[in-house]
XYZ file of C-alpha atoms in Angstrom:
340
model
C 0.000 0.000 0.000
C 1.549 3.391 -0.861
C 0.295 6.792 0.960
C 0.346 10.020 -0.234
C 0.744 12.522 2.941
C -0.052 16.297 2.760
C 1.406 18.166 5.376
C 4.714 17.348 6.987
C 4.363 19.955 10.688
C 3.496 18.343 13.882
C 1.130 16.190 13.082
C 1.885 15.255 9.911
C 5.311 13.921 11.020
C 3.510 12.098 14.023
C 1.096 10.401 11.207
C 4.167 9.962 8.309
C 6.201 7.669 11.087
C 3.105 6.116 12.707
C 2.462 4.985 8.980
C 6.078 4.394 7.779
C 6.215 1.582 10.015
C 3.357 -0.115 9.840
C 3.587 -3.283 8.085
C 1.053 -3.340 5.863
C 2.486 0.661 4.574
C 4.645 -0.094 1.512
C 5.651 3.271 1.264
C 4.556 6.788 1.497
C 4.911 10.168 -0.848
C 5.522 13.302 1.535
C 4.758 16.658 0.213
C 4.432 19.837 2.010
C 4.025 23.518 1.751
C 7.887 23.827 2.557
C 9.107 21.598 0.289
C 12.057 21.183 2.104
C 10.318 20.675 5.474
C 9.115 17.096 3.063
C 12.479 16.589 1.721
C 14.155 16.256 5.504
C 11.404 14.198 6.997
C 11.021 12.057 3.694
C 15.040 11.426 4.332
C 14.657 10.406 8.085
C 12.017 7.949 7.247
C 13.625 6.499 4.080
C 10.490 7.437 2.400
C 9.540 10.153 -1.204
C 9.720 13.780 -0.881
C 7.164 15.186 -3.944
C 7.524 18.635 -5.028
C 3.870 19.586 -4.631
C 0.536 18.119 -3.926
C -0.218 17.428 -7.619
C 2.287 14.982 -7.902
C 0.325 13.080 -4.441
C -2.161 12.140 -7.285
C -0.542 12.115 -10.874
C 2.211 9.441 -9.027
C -0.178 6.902 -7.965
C -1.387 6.003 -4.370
C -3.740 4.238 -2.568
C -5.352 6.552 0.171
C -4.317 10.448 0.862
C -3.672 11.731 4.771
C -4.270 15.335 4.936
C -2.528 17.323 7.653
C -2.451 21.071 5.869
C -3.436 23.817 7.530
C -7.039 23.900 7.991
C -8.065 26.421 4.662
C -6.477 23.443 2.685
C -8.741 20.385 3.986
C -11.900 20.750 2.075
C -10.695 21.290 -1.169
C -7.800 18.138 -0.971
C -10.860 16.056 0.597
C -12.794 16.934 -2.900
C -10.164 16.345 -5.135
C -9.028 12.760 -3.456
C -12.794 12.261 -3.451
C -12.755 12.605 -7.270
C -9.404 10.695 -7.812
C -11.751 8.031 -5.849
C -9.319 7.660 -2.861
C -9.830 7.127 0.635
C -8.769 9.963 2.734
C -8.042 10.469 6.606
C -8.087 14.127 6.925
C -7.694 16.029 10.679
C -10.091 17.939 12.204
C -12.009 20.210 10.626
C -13.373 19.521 7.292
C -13.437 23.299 7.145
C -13.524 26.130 8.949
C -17.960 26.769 7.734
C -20.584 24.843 7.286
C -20.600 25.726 3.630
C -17.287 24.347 2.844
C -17.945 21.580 5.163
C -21.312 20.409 3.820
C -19.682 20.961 -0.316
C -16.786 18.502 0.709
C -19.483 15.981 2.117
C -21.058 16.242 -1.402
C -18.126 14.843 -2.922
C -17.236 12.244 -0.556
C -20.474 11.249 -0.893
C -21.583 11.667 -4.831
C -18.102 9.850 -5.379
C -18.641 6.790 -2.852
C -15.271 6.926 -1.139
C -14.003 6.788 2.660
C -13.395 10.112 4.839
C -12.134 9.030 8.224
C -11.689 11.861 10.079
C -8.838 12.460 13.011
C -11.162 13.093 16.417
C -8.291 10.853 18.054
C -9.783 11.226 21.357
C -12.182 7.959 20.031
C -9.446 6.091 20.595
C -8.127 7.200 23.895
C -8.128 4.119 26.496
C -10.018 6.338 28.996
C -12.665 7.697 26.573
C -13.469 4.169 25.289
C -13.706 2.912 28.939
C -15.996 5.935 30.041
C -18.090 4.918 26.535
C -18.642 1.120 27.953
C -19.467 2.182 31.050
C -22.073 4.713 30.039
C -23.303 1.751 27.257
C -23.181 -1.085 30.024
C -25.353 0.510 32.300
C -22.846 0.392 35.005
C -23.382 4.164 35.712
C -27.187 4.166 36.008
C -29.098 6.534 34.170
C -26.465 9.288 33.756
C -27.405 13.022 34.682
C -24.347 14.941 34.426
C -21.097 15.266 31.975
C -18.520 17.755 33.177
C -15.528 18.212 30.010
C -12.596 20.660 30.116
C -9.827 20.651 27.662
C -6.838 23.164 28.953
C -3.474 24.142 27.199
C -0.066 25.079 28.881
C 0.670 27.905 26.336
C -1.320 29.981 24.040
C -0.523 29.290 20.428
C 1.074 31.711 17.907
C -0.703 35.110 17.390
C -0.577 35.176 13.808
C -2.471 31.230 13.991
C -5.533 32.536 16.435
C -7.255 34.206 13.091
C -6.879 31.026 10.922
C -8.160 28.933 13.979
C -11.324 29.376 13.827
C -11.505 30.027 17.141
C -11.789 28.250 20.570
C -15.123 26.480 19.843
C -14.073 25.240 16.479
C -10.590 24.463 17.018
C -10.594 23.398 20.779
C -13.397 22.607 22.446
C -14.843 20.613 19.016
C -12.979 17.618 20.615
C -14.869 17.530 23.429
C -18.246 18.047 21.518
C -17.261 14.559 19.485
C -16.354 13.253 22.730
C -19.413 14.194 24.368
C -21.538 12.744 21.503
C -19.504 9.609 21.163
C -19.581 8.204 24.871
C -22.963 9.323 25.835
C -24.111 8.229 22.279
C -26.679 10.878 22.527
C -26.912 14.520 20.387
C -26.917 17.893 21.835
C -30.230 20.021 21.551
C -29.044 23.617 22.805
C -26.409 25.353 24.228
C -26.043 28.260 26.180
C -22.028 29.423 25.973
C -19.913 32.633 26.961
C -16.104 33.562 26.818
C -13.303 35.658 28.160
C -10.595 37.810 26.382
C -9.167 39.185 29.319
C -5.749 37.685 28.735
C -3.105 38.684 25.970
C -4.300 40.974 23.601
C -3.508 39.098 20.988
C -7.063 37.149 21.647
C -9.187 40.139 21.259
C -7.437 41.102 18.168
C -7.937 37.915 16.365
C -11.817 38.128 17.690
C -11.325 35.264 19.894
C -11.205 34.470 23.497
C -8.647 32.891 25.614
C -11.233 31.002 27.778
C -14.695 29.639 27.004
C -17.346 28.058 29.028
C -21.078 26.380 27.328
C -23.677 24.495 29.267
C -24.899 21.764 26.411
C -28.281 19.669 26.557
C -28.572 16.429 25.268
C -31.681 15.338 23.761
C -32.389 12.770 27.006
C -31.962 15.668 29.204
C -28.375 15.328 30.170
C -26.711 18.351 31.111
C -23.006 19.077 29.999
C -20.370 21.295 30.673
C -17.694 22.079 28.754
C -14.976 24.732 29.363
C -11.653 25.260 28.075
C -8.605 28.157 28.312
C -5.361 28.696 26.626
C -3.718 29.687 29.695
C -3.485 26.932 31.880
C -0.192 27.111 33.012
C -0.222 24.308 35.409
C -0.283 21.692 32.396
C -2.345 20.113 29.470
C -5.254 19.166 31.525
C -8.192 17.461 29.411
C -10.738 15.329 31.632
C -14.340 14.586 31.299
C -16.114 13.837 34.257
C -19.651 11.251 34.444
C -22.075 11.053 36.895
C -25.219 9.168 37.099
C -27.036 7.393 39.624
C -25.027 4.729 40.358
C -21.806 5.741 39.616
C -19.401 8.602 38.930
C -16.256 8.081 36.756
C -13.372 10.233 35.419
C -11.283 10.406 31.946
C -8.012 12.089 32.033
C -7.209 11.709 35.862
C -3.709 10.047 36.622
C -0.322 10.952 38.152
C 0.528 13.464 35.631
C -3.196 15.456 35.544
C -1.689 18.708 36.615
C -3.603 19.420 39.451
C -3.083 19.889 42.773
C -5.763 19.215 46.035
C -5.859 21.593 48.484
C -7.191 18.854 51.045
C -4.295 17.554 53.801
C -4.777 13.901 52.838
C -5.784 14.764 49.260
C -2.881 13.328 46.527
C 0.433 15.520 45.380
C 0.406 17.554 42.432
C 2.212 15.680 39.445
C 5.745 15.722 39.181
C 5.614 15.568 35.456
C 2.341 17.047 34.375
C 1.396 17.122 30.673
C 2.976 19.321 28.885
C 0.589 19.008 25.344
C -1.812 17.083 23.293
C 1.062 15.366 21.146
C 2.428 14.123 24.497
C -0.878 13.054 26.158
C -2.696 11.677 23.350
C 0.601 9.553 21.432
C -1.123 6.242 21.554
C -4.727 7.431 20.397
C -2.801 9.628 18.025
C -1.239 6.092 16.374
C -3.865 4.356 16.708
C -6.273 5.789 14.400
C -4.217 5.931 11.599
C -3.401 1.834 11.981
C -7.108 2.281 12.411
C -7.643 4.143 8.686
C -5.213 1.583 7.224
C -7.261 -0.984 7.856
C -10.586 0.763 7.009
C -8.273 1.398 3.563
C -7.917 -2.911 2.806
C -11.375 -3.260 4.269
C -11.181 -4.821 7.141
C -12.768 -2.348 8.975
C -16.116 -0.062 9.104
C -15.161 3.725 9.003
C -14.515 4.813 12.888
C -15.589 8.211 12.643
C -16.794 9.900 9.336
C -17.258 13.225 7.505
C -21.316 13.293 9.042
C -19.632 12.963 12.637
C -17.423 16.042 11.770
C -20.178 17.832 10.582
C -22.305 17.244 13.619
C -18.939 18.525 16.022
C -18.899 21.520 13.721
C -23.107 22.488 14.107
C -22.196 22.370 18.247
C -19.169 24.640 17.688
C -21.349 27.015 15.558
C -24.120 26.871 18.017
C -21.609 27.890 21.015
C -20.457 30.709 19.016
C -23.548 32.112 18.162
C -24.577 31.924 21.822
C -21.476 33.959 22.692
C -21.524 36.284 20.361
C -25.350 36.993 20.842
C -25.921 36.528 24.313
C -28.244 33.860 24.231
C -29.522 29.962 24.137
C -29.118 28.409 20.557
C -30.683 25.493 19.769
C -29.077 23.077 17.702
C -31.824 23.099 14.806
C -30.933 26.680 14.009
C -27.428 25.996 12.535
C -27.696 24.241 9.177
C -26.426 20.840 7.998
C -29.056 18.424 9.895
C -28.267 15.043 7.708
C -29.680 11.542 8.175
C -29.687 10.907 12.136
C -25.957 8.631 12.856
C -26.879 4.985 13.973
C -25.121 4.223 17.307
């Protein structure tokens, strides 16, 4: 099986080794906006450096990973979807529900696979909290607390591509929510702060954001999530119901400290990042899309899954910037319900 992969930064190097050792990966085709950012990691791996993108599909492979920048996603989705390849493409399809739902046309007129990279699905604690929610071993659940926090604030000239906190943050734990609980969310109610660096208001953004989500079964959710959280990566999400209460993301390097005399010491090494704390989920997926590619596999998470993250995003947003409860059936792009 040969690979074409677009993007060589962070993640795409993460995703080029993952697959450049795999066994069933006969070899890949790097490309990159820096050609020479390809070139180097094509040379460490032992793997093809392409000039451009267009080469990706005039050279001949059998399923495209895109790790651009996020402008780039929807239209290399479309194309691969015409070249009738499978893609695995990181989150978001696009940055609107207009690009989104267009790219979802294609994938879908031309029949192909988009799995797309919500790597949290395949996190050992978010797959136990989804069995116990499924099981029945927390009772009927009432309550879903979710935070995702980062050390450092990224680059200021990144916060206007971002899309901002809802869309490029807190959309993992709006997939996450929806995947464990298995249920959809019906309105939210969200607000946000700027009051850190400037560099947030400038971009229109906000360094810390906080929504109250219901789920159509009458769950209530919080989710919250900062830039600034200079203890650590910290992402959790917290179940309770009425027979049990269990915790994702808690272990000797959640950096957190009790305040309680008996209470356990703050981590010694606390995370430092999402490329740290979510390695194994990060590989795992992409064996995962390999084997979706020789069909051994159903699709883990698809475009429609994406699309439904997105609509909470978009909902949050509009809450925030208008100062009110959105439901979920005023943001566009309702498809055919997903079958749990």
């Amino acid at each position: 099986m040969r690979i074409g992969v677009i993007g060589t930064g962070r993640i795409g190097t993460i995703h080029a080794k993952t697959l450049s050792r795999h066994r069933e990966v006969g070899s890949l085709i790097l490309t990159d906006a820096e050609p020479a950012r390809a070139q180097e990691l094509a040379h460490r791996l032992g793997e093809t450096a392409a000039p451009g993108m267009d080469e990706i599909f005039r050279w001949g492979v059998d399923a495209v990973v895109i790790t651009t920048a996020t402008s780039a996603h929807a239209e290399l989705i479309g194309r691969a979807a015409r070249s009738g390849l499978p893609v695995f493409c990181e989150k978001p399809i696009a940055l609107d529900l207009p690009g989104t739902l267009q790219a979802l046309a294609e994938v879908e007129a031309a029949g192909t696979v988009l799995q797309m990279g919500f790597q949290r699905r395949f996190d050992t604690g978010y797959a136990g909290a989804r069995e116990a929610v499924r099981s029945g071993r927390l009772g009927r659940l009432h309550t879903v607390r979710a935070l995702t926090s980062d050390q450092s604030p990224p680059p200021a000239d990144w916060l206007p591509l971002s899309g901002g906190l809802y869309r490029d943050t807190l959309i993992h734990d709006f997939d996450a929510l929806r995947w464990v609980t298995g249920r959809e969310v019906v309105d939210v109610y969200a607000t946000g702060s700027d009051r850190g660096p400037a560099m947030f208001r400038e971009a229109g953004d906000v360094d810390t954001g906080a929504a109250l989500l219901t789920l159509d079964d009458g769950v209530l959710a919080t989710v919250t999530a900062t830039r600034l959280n200079g203890a650590g990566y910290d992402v959790r999400m917290e179940l309770a119901g009425e027979l049990d209460q269990i915790v994702v993301g808690l272990d000797d390097r959640t950096p957190i400290a009790s305040t309680e005399p008996t209470g356990p010491p703050a981590a010694d090494k606390p995370w430092t990042g999402f490329l740290e704390r979510f390695g194994p989920a990060y590989e795992a997926e992409l064996c995962a899309f390999v084997d979706v590619v020789r069909g051994e596999r159903a699709n883990p998470c698809d475009g429609r899954e994406a699309l439904q993250a997105l609509r909470v995003a978009e909902a949050c947003e509009l809450s925030r910037r208008e100062h009110r409860p959105v439901r979920l059936a005023e943001i566009p792009g309702v498809r055919e319900p997903v079958t749990w």
